[in-house]
């Protein structure tokens, strides 16, 4: 008699086994940009691809054991071709393929002794950015809709957190590629220069007719790497320039405030000098009230030579306008 293992314990052991196998690899990313969907995967091999085309506007990316996800890719291509032949080419969608992958992986995870150590992403580019679709399918058949971007495999949590800080809607291809490189160079996933030397890059271009999948290789990939480095250096220099501009503005403001203060002091002195000069009293001048008698009329403000001049208290200044 074999030893009894509860179904809960068996599923937990299978899940731990699959996660450990997937975590040994490196993460991949897929993200939207203004012209379509970009997929970037660290891959030192030039013959074994992690990113491939499934149908006209649909791409496939996976991490894990190559023999397992390659079998899944071929089966997905067959499913898409048969569906498009029996019905219509527009009936082949990323949602339908993702659901088919989820059923297949869920059956394997439940009934097989060894689960597949793979994570899959199926992406479809639409005629408009709002029609783009990105689906992530895990080893146990779970499907999640990932709007905007997704990181999967390896240290996916750290890569996804780094990608979230750098991602924005409507990015150009160079900006999206730079954000993907920065995210893939997250801790425990590899250095940026090391990642850039062994990359597999592909795009689903919205403007292309019929088959939108295109690989980026050789010279074009080097151009993207150079553009991303230039954008990164420009972004690094911009805070210094902003700081210097702010310092210059503050210095100019301080200088203008000091000049205004000195001008106000000079004007105040000029206005107070005639009042302080004694002169002969005339009969037309009214006699000042006695110190013991309180003033009977309304207040008329401070004297012309007092210190409240220019503060807005007691009416307009008696000196010449500034």
mmCIF file of C-alpha atoms in Angstrom:
data_model
loop_
_atom_site.group_PDB
_atom_site.id
_atom_site.type_symbol
_atom_site.label_atom_id
_atom_site.label_comp_id
_atom_site.label_asym_id
_atom_site.label_seq_id
_atom_site.Cartn_x
_atom_site.Cartn_y
_atom_site.Cartn_z
ATOM 1 C CA UNK A 1 0.000 0.000 0.000
ATOM 2 C CA UNK A 2 1.412 3.426 -0.906
ATOM 3 C CA UNK A 3 1.639 6.086 1.734
ATOM 4 C CA UNK A 4 -1.416 8.329 1.923
ATOM 5 C CA UNK A 5 -0.898 11.994 1.021
ATOM 6 C CA UNK A 6 -3.783 14.416 1.281
ATOM 7 C CA UNK A 7 -4.771 16.230 -1.923
ATOM 8 C CA UNK A 8 -4.037 19.568 -0.266
ATOM 9 C CA UNK A 9 -0.499 18.512 0.583
ATOM 10 C CA UNK A 10 0.038 17.056 -2.885
ATOM 11 C CA UNK A 11 -1.059 20.298 -4.584
ATOM 12 C CA UNK A 12 1.124 22.334 -2.260
ATOM 13 C CA UNK A 13 4.158 20.188 -3.061
ATOM 14 C CA UNK A 14 3.502 20.478 -6.792
ATOM 15 C CA UNK A 15 3.169 24.247 -6.574
ATOM 16 C CA UNK A 16 6.412 24.609 -4.580
ATOM 17 C CA UNK A 17 8.218 22.388 -7.051
ATOM 18 C CA UNK A 18 7.022 24.417 -10.048
ATOM 19 C CA UNK A 19 7.803 27.778 -8.416
ATOM 20 C CA UNK A 20 11.343 26.732 -7.575
ATOM 21 C CA UNK A 21 11.953 25.601 -11.142
ATOM 22 C CA UNK A 22 10.606 28.850 -12.618
ATOM 23 C CA UNK A 23 12.528 31.047 -10.143
ATOM 24 C CA UNK A 24 15.848 29.636 -11.344
ATOM 25 C CA UNK A 25 15.482 31.478 -14.657
ATOM 26 C CA UNK A 26 15.484 35.169 -15.490
ATOM 27 C CA UNK A 27 12.442 37.345 -15.734
ATOM 28 C CA UNK A 28 10.927 38.581 -18.985
ATOM 29 C CA UNK A 29 8.766 41.644 -19.592
ATOM 30 C CA UNK A 30 6.042 42.637 -22.010
ATOM 31 C CA UNK A 31 4.741 46.203 -22.139
ATOM 32 C CA UNK A 32 2.703 48.497 -24.321
ATOM 33 C CA UNK A 33 4.172 51.474 -26.158
ATOM 34 C CA UNK A 34 2.729 53.984 -28.604
ATOM 35 C CA UNK A 35 3.211 51.739 -31.644
ATOM 36 C CA UNK A 36 2.230 48.344 -30.220
ATOM 37 C CA UNK A 37 3.570 45.823 -27.693
ATOM 38 C CA UNK A 38 7.237 45.250 -26.826
ATOM 39 C CA UNK A 39 8.607 41.953 -25.455
ATOM 40 C CA UNK A 40 12.097 41.682 -23.962
ATOM 41 C CA UNK A 41 13.699 38.520 -22.567
ATOM 42 C CA UNK A 42 17.293 37.808 -21.474
ATOM 43 C CA UNK A 43 18.352 34.889 -23.660
ATOM 44 C CA UNK A 44 22.003 33.995 -24.381
ATOM 45 C CA UNK A 45 20.968 31.474 -27.050
ATOM 46 C CA UNK A 46 20.381 32.649 -30.609
ATOM 47 C CA UNK A 47 18.636 29.447 -31.699
ATOM 48 C CA UNK A 48 16.244 28.695 -28.824
ATOM 49 C CA UNK A 49 13.612 31.414 -28.622
ATOM 50 C CA UNK A 50 11.543 32.478 -25.645
ATOM 51 C CA UNK A 51 9.414 34.826 -27.778
ATOM 52 C CA UNK A 52 7.575 33.642 -30.883
ATOM 53 C CA UNK A 53 4.636 34.341 -33.139
ATOM 54 C CA UNK A 54 1.422 32.364 -32.784
ATOM 55 C CA UNK A 55 -0.898 34.084 -35.243
ATOM 56 C CA UNK A 56 -1.312 37.274 -37.254
ATOM 57 C CA UNK A 57 -1.477 39.757 -34.359
ATOM 58 C CA UNK A 58 -0.706 37.416 -31.463
ATOM 59 C CA UNK A 59 2.660 36.656 -29.838
ATOM 60 C CA UNK A 60 3.819 34.115 -27.284
ATOM 61 C CA UNK A 61 6.481 34.455 -24.578
ATOM 62 C CA UNK A 62 7.446 31.960 -21.882
ATOM 63 C CA UNK A 63 9.996 31.195 -19.193
ATOM 64 C CA UNK A 64 10.906 27.914 -17.524
ATOM 65 C CA UNK A 65 11.873 24.580 -19.054
ATOM 66 C CA UNK A 66 12.403 24.994 -22.777
ATOM 67 C CA UNK A 67 11.124 21.561 -23.869
ATOM 68 C CA UNK A 68 7.858 22.072 -21.986
ATOM 69 C CA UNK A 69 6.960 25.551 -23.220
ATOM 70 C CA UNK A 70 8.111 24.708 -26.746
ATOM 71 C CA UNK A 71 5.543 21.899 -26.825
ATOM 72 C CA UNK A 72 2.936 24.340 -25.586
ATOM 73 C CA UNK A 73 3.889 26.881 -28.276
ATOM 74 C CA UNK A 74 3.512 24.333 -31.064
ATOM 75 C CA UNK A 75 0.181 23.190 -29.690
ATOM 76 C CA UNK A 76 -0.991 26.818 -29.523
ATOM 77 C CA UNK A 77 -0.009 27.429 -33.150
ATOM 78 C CA UNK A 78 -1.944 24.321 -34.195
ATOM 79 C CA UNK A 79 -4.984 25.387 -32.191
ATOM 80 C CA UNK A 80 -4.918 28.886 -33.737
ATOM 81 C CA UNK A 81 -4.528 27.575 -37.299
ATOM 82 C CA UNK A 82 -7.368 25.073 -36.945
ATOM 83 C CA UNK A 83 -9.672 27.666 -35.375
ATOM 84 C CA UNK A 84 -8.925 30.204 -38.110
ATOM 85 C CA UNK A 85 -9.440 27.589 -40.836
ATOM 86 C CA UNK A 86 -12.704 26.185 -39.469
ATOM 87 C CA UNK A 87 -14.291 29.541 -38.599
ATOM 88 C CA UNK A 88 -12.657 32.869 -39.463
ATOM 89 C CA UNK A 89 -9.283 34.477 -38.905
ATOM 90 C CA UNK A 90 -10.887 37.151 -36.726
ATOM 91 C CA UNK A 91 -12.146 34.425 -34.383
ATOM 92 C CA UNK A 92 -8.576 33.684 -33.292
ATOM 93 C CA UNK A 93 -7.957 35.943 -30.287
ATOM 94 C CA UNK A 94 -5.445 36.114 -27.461
ATOM 95 C CA UNK A 95 -8.258 35.542 -24.969
ATOM 96 C CA UNK A 96 -9.252 32.266 -26.634
ATOM 97 C CA UNK A 97 -5.660 31.022 -26.791
ATOM 98 C CA UNK A 98 -5.042 32.034 -23.162
ATOM 99 C CA UNK A 99 -8.133 30.111 -22.053
ATOM 100 C CA UNK A 100 -6.975 27.070 -24.014
ATOM 101 C CA UNK A 101 -3.531 27.251 -22.373
ATOM 102 C CA UNK A 102 -5.167 27.625 -18.951
ATOM 103 C CA UNK A 103 -7.229 24.470 -19.464
ATOM 104 C CA UNK A 104 -4.206 22.512 -20.673
ATOM 105 C CA UNK A 105 -1.904 23.601 -17.832
ATOM 106 C CA UNK A 106 -4.637 23.136 -15.233
ATOM 107 C CA UNK A 107 -5.232 19.556 -16.380
ATOM 108 C CA UNK A 108 -1.521 18.776 -16.337
ATOM 109 C CA UNK A 109 -1.105 20.315 -12.866
ATOM 110 C CA UNK A 110 -4.016 18.343 -11.415
ATOM 111 C CA UNK A 111 -3.603 14.927 -13.040
ATOM 112 C CA UNK A 112 0.142 14.635 -13.664
ATOM 113 C CA UNK A 113 2.695 13.682 -11.041
ATOM 114 C CA UNK A 114 5.018 16.444 -12.256
ATOM 115 C CA UNK A 115 3.613 19.883 -13.200
ATOM 116 C CA UNK A 116 5.014 21.984 -16.028
ATOM 117 C CA UNK A 117 7.643 24.459 -14.819
ATOM 118 C CA UNK A 118 6.534 27.259 -17.122
ATOM 119 C CA UNK A 119 4.881 30.677 -17.140
ATOM 120 C CA UNK A 120 3.331 31.966 -20.360
ATOM 121 C CA UNK A 121 2.301 35.359 -21.693
ATOM 122 C CA UNK A 122 -0.018 35.724 -24.695
ATOM 123 C CA UNK A 123 -0.266 39.228 -26.178
ATOM 124 C CA UNK A 124 -2.416 40.626 -28.966
ATOM 125 C CA UNK A 125 -2.054 44.051 -30.553
ATOM 126 C CA UNK A 126 -5.218 45.861 -31.564
ATOM 127 C CA UNK A 127 -5.995 48.590 -34.042
ATOM 128 C CA UNK A 128 -6.027 51.076 -31.124
ATOM 129 C CA UNK A 129 -4.050 51.113 -27.851
ATOM 130 C CA UNK A 130 -7.220 50.410 -25.896
ATOM 131 C CA UNK A 131 -7.707 47.130 -27.802
ATOM 132 C CA UNK A 132 -4.327 45.636 -26.797
ATOM 133 C CA UNK A 133 -4.496 42.492 -24.666
ATOM 134 C CA UNK A 134 -1.843 40.871 -22.455
ATOM 135 C CA UNK A 135 -2.589 37.655 -20.550
ATOM 136 C CA UNK A 136 -0.394 35.791 -18.096
ATOM 137 C CA UNK A 137 -0.904 32.052 -17.547
ATOM 138 C CA UNK A 138 0.846 30.340 -14.620
ATOM 139 C CA UNK A 139 1.835 26.701 -14.140
ATOM 140 C CA UNK A 140 -1.452 25.775 -12.415
ATOM 141 C CA UNK A 141 -3.700 27.191 -15.145
ATOM 142 C CA UNK A 142 -4.488 30.566 -13.563
ATOM 143 C CA UNK A 143 -5.114 33.399 -16.025
ATOM 144 C CA UNK A 144 -4.698 37.096 -15.253
ATOM 145 C CA UNK A 145 -5.300 40.087 -17.481
ATOM 146 C CA UNK A 146 -2.315 42.447 -17.313
ATOM 147 C CA UNK A 147 -3.098 45.947 -18.606
ATOM 148 C CA UNK A 148 -0.093 47.997 -19.680
ATOM 149 C CA UNK A 149 2.795 45.755 -18.680
ATOM 150 C CA UNK A 150 3.703 42.435 -17.078
ATOM 151 C CA UNK A 151 6.842 40.808 -15.667
ATOM 152 C CA UNK A 152 6.898 37.028 -15.346
ATOM 153 C CA UNK A 153 9.314 34.294 -14.358
ATOM 154 C CA UNK A 154 12.396 34.517 -12.151
ATOM 155 C CA UNK A 155 12.284 37.459 -9.727
ATOM 156 C CA UNK A 156 9.022 38.732 -11.187
ATOM 157 C CA UNK A 157 7.953 40.749 -8.122
ATOM 158 C CA UNK A 158 11.098 42.896 -8.030
ATOM 159 C CA UNK A 159 11.137 43.370 -11.795
ATOM 160 C CA UNK A 160 7.446 44.311 -11.808
ATOM 161 C CA UNK A 161 7.982 46.871 -9.029
ATOM 162 C CA UNK A 162 10.879 48.456 -10.947
ATOM 163 C CA UNK A 163 8.869 48.461 -14.177
ATOM 164 C CA UNK A 164 5.894 50.099 -12.482
ATOM 165 C CA UNK A 165 8.044 53.091 -11.487
ATOM 166 C CA UNK A 166 9.287 53.645 -15.044
ATOM 167 C CA UNK A 167 6.249 52.739 -17.135
ATOM 168 C CA UNK A 168 3.921 55.386 -18.557
ATOM 169 C CA UNK A 169 1.317 55.334 -21.292
ATOM 170 C CA UNK A 170 2.233 56.515 -24.778
ATOM 171 C CA UNK A 171 5.978 55.869 -24.526
ATOM 172 C CA UNK A 172 8.072 55.623 -27.654
ATOM 173 C CA UNK A 173 9.861 52.399 -28.565
ATOM 174 C CA UNK A 174 13.198 53.696 -27.235
ATOM 175 C CA UNK A 175 11.628 54.820 -23.951
ATOM 176 C CA UNK A 176 9.824 51.505 -23.498
ATOM 177 C CA UNK A 177 13.011 49.587 -24.252
ATOM 178 C CA UNK A 178 14.952 51.689 -21.718
ATOM 179 C CA UNK A 179 12.285 51.044 -19.075
ATOM 180 C CA UNK A 180 12.421 47.310 -19.810
ATOM 181 C CA UNK A 181 16.230 47.267 -19.484
ATOM 182 C CA UNK A 182 16.103 49.124 -16.169
ATOM 183 C CA UNK A 183 13.496 46.713 -14.841
ATOM 184 C CA UNK A 184 15.365 43.609 -15.992
ATOM 185 C CA UNK A 185 18.503 44.901 -14.259
ATOM 186 C CA UNK A 186 16.689 44.840 -10.910
ATOM 187 C CA UNK A 187 18.514 43.210 -7.971
ATOM 188 C CA UNK A 188 18.904 39.425 -8.220
ATOM 189 C CA UNK A 189 18.046 39.477 -11.925
ATOM 190 C CA UNK A 190 21.378 40.661 -13.390
ATOM 191 C CA UNK A 191 23.308 43.831 -14.136
ATOM 192 C CA UNK A 192 22.115 46.224 -16.847
ATOM 193 C CA UNK A 193 25.188 45.777 -19.058
ATOM 194 C CA UNK A 194 25.063 42.019 -18.657
ATOM 195 C CA UNK A 195 21.380 41.938 -19.605
ATOM 196 C CA UNK A 196 21.912 44.181 -22.638
ATOM 197 C CA UNK A 197 24.517 41.862 -24.153
ATOM 198 C CA UNK A 198 22.158 38.853 -24.373
ATOM 199 C CA UNK A 199 18.672 39.972 -25.267
ATOM 200 C CA UNK A 200 15.814 38.617 -27.304
ATOM 201 C CA UNK A 201 13.566 41.468 -28.414
ATOM 202 C CA UNK A 202 10.398 41.383 -30.481
ATOM 203 C CA UNK A 203 7.482 43.729 -31.128
ATOM 204 C CA UNK A 204 3.908 43.575 -32.324
ATOM 205 C CA UNK A 205 3.670 46.653 -34.548
ATOM 206 C CA UNK A 206 0.239 48.186 -34.783
ATOM 207 C CA UNK A 207 0.874 49.841 -38.151
ATOM 208 C CA UNK A 208 1.886 46.643 -39.974
ATOM 209 C CA UNK A 209 -0.648 44.827 -42.107
ATOM 210 C CA UNK A 210 -1.616 41.184 -41.616
ATOM 211 C CA UNK A 211 1.371 39.761 -39.682
ATOM 212 C CA UNK A 212 2.474 42.300 -37.080
ATOM 213 C CA UNK A 213 5.194 40.247 -35.341
ATOM 214 C CA UNK A 214 8.772 41.381 -35.947
ATOM 215 C CA UNK A 215 12.057 40.513 -34.263
ATOM 216 C CA UNK A 216 14.600 43.236 -33.486
ATOM 217 C CA UNK A 217 18.137 42.053 -34.103
ATOM 218 C CA UNK A 218 21.712 43.178 -34.789
ATOM 219 C CA UNK A 219 21.998 46.788 -35.953
ATOM 220 C CA UNK A 220 18.507 47.877 -34.924
ATOM 221 C CA UNK A 221 18.984 46.376 -31.456
ATOM 222 C CA UNK A 222 22.284 48.224 -31.050
ATOM 223 C CA UNK A 223 20.549 51.463 -32.037
ATOM 224 C CA UNK A 224 17.866 50.896 -29.397
ATOM 225 C CA UNK A 225 20.500 50.203 -26.743
ATOM 226 C CA UNK A 226 22.357 53.412 -27.696
ATOM 227 C CA UNK A 227 19.123 55.438 -27.635
ATOM 228 C CA UNK A 228 18.171 54.028 -24.230
ATOM 229 C CA UNK A 229 21.606 54.925 -22.823
ATOM 230 C CA UNK A 230 21.304 58.464 -24.209
ATOM 231 C CA UNK A 231 17.839 58.848 -22.697
ATOM 232 C CA UNK A 232 19.110 57.506 -19.382
ATOM 233 C CA UNK A 233 22.031 59.970 -19.298
ATOM 234 C CA UNK A 234 19.745 62.866 -20.235
ATOM 235 C CA UNK A 235 17.357 61.932 -17.435
ATOM 236 C CA UNK A 236 20.288 61.744 -15.009
ATOM 237 C CA UNK A 237 21.520 65.213 -16.017
ATOM 238 C CA UNK A 238 18.140 66.929 -15.849
ATOM 239 C CA UNK A 239 17.887 67.141 -12.001
ATOM 240 C CA UNK A 240 21.250 68.959 -11.822
ATOM 241 C CA UNK A 241 20.118 71.458 -14.425
ATOM 242 C CA UNK A 242 16.862 72.013 -12.559
ATOM 243 C CA UNK A 243 18.778 72.529 -9.301
ATOM 244 C CA UNK A 244 21.121 75.108 -10.886
ATOM 245 C CA UNK A 245 18.162 76.966 -12.433
ATOM 246 C CA UNK A 246 16.410 77.043 -9.078
ATOM 247 C CA UNK A 247 19.562 78.346 -7.378
ATOM 248 C CA UNK A 248 19.961 81.075 -10.004
ATOM 249 C CA UNK A 249 16.325 82.059 -9.643
ATOM 250 C CA UNK A 250 16.623 82.240 -5.842
ATOM 251 C CA UNK A 251 19.793 84.350 -6.097
ATOM 252 C CA UNK A 252 18.107 86.748 -8.506
ATOM 253 C CA UNK A 253 15.055 86.989 -6.246
ATOM 254 C CA UNK A 254 17.244 87.674 -3.212
ATOM 255 C CA UNK A 255 19.160 90.383 -5.114
ATOM 256 C CA UNK A 256 15.966 92.080 -6.287
ATOM 257 C CA UNK A 257 14.492 91.964 -2.760
ATOM 258 C CA UNK A 258 17.657 93.541 -1.303
ATOM 259 C CA UNK A 259 17.588 96.288 -3.953
ATOM 260 C CA UNK A 260 13.901 96.972 -3.299
ATOM 261 C CA UNK A 261 14.530 97.153 0.458
ATOM 262 C CA UNK A 262 17.386 99.640 0.034
ATOM 263 C CA UNK A 263 15.316 101.804 -2.327
ATOM 264 C CA UNK A 264 12.423 101.834 0.145
ATOM 265 C CA UNK A 265 14.762 102.834 2.988
ATOM 266 C CA UNK A 266 16.262 105.672 0.923
ATOM 267 C CA UNK A 267 12.807 106.960 -0.038
ATOM 268 C CA UNK A 268 11.651 106.793 3.589
ATOM 269 C CA UNK A 269 14.645 108.870 4.676
ATOM 270 C CA UNK A 270 14.000 111.499 1.990
ATOM 271 C CA UNK A 271 10.359 111.780 2.973
ATOM 272 C CA UNK A 272 11.133 112.176 6.689
ATOM 273 C CA UNK A 273 13.885 114.820 6.356
ATOM 274 C CA UNK A 274 11.632 117.846 5.659
ATOM 275 C CA UNK A 275 9.363 117.077 8.614
ATOM 276 C CA UNK A 276 12.304 116.892 11.001
ATOM 277 C CA UNK A 277 13.701 120.305 9.933
ATOM 278 C CA UNK A 278 12.366 123.007 12.284
ATOM 279 C CA UNK A 279 10.820 126.117 10.735
ATOM 280 C CA UNK A 280 8.988 129.254 11.806
ATOM 281 C CA UNK A 281 5.444 128.698 13.019
ATOM 282 C CA UNK A 282 2.658 130.558 11.188
ATOM 283 C CA UNK A 283 -0.718 131.654 12.407
ATOM 284 C CA UNK A 284 -2.483 129.373 9.910
ATOM 285 C CA UNK A 285 -1.071 126.253 11.546
ATOM 286 C CA UNK A 286 -3.508 124.836 14.134
ATOM 287 C CA UNK A 287 -2.266 124.472 17.671
ATOM 288 C CA UNK A 288 -1.541 120.889 18.734
ATOM 289 C CA UNK A 289 -3.890 119.453 21.377
ATOM 290 C CA UNK A 290 -2.749 119.331 24.953
ATOM 291 C CA UNK A 291 -1.240 116.140 26.271
ATOM 292 C CA UNK A 292 -3.913 115.790 28.965
ATOM 293 C CA UNK A 293 -6.853 116.175 26.547
ATOM 294 C CA UNK A 294 -7.857 113.129 24.440
ATOM 295 C CA UNK A 295 -8.254 113.672 20.670
ATOM 296 C CA UNK A 296 -11.815 114.553 19.716
ATOM 297 C CA UNK A 297 -11.693 113.736 15.983
ATOM 298 C CA UNK A 298 -11.129 110.450 14.072
ATOM 299 C CA UNK A 299 -7.566 109.121 13.805
ATOM 300 C CA UNK A 300 -5.595 110.577 10.912
ATOM 301 C CA UNK A 301 -2.733 108.020 10.818
ATOM 302 C CA UNK A 302 0.892 108.221 11.871
ATOM 303 C CA UNK A 303 3.126 111.218 11.419
ATOM 304 C CA UNK A 304 5.036 111.704 8.211
ATOM 305 C CA UNK A 305 8.358 110.680 9.760
ATOM 306 C CA UNK A 306 7.165 107.601 11.743
ATOM 307 C CA UNK A 307 8.337 104.008 11.185
ATOM 308 C CA UNK A 308 4.970 102.749 9.824
ATOM 309 C CA UNK A 309 5.513 104.433 6.463
ATOM 310 C CA UNK A 310 5.093 102.048 3.573
ATOM 311 C CA UNK A 311 3.287 99.335 5.606
ATOM 312 C CA UNK A 312 -0.228 100.319 4.472
ATOM 313 C CA UNK A 313 -1.313 101.563 7.934
ATOM 314 C CA UNK A 314 -2.708 105.079 8.287
ATOM 315 C CA UNK A 315 -3.240 106.115 4.655
ATOM 316 C CA UNK A 316 -0.909 107.012 1.782
ATOM 317 C CA UNK A 317 2.696 108.102 2.410
ATOM 318 C CA UNK A 318 3.467 111.789 2.392
ATOM 319 C CA UNK A 319 6.670 111.466 0.343
ATOM 320 C CA UNK A 320 7.030 111.226 -3.424
ATOM 321 C CA UNK A 321 5.779 107.974 -5.112
ATOM 322 C CA UNK A 322 8.303 105.154 -5.577
#
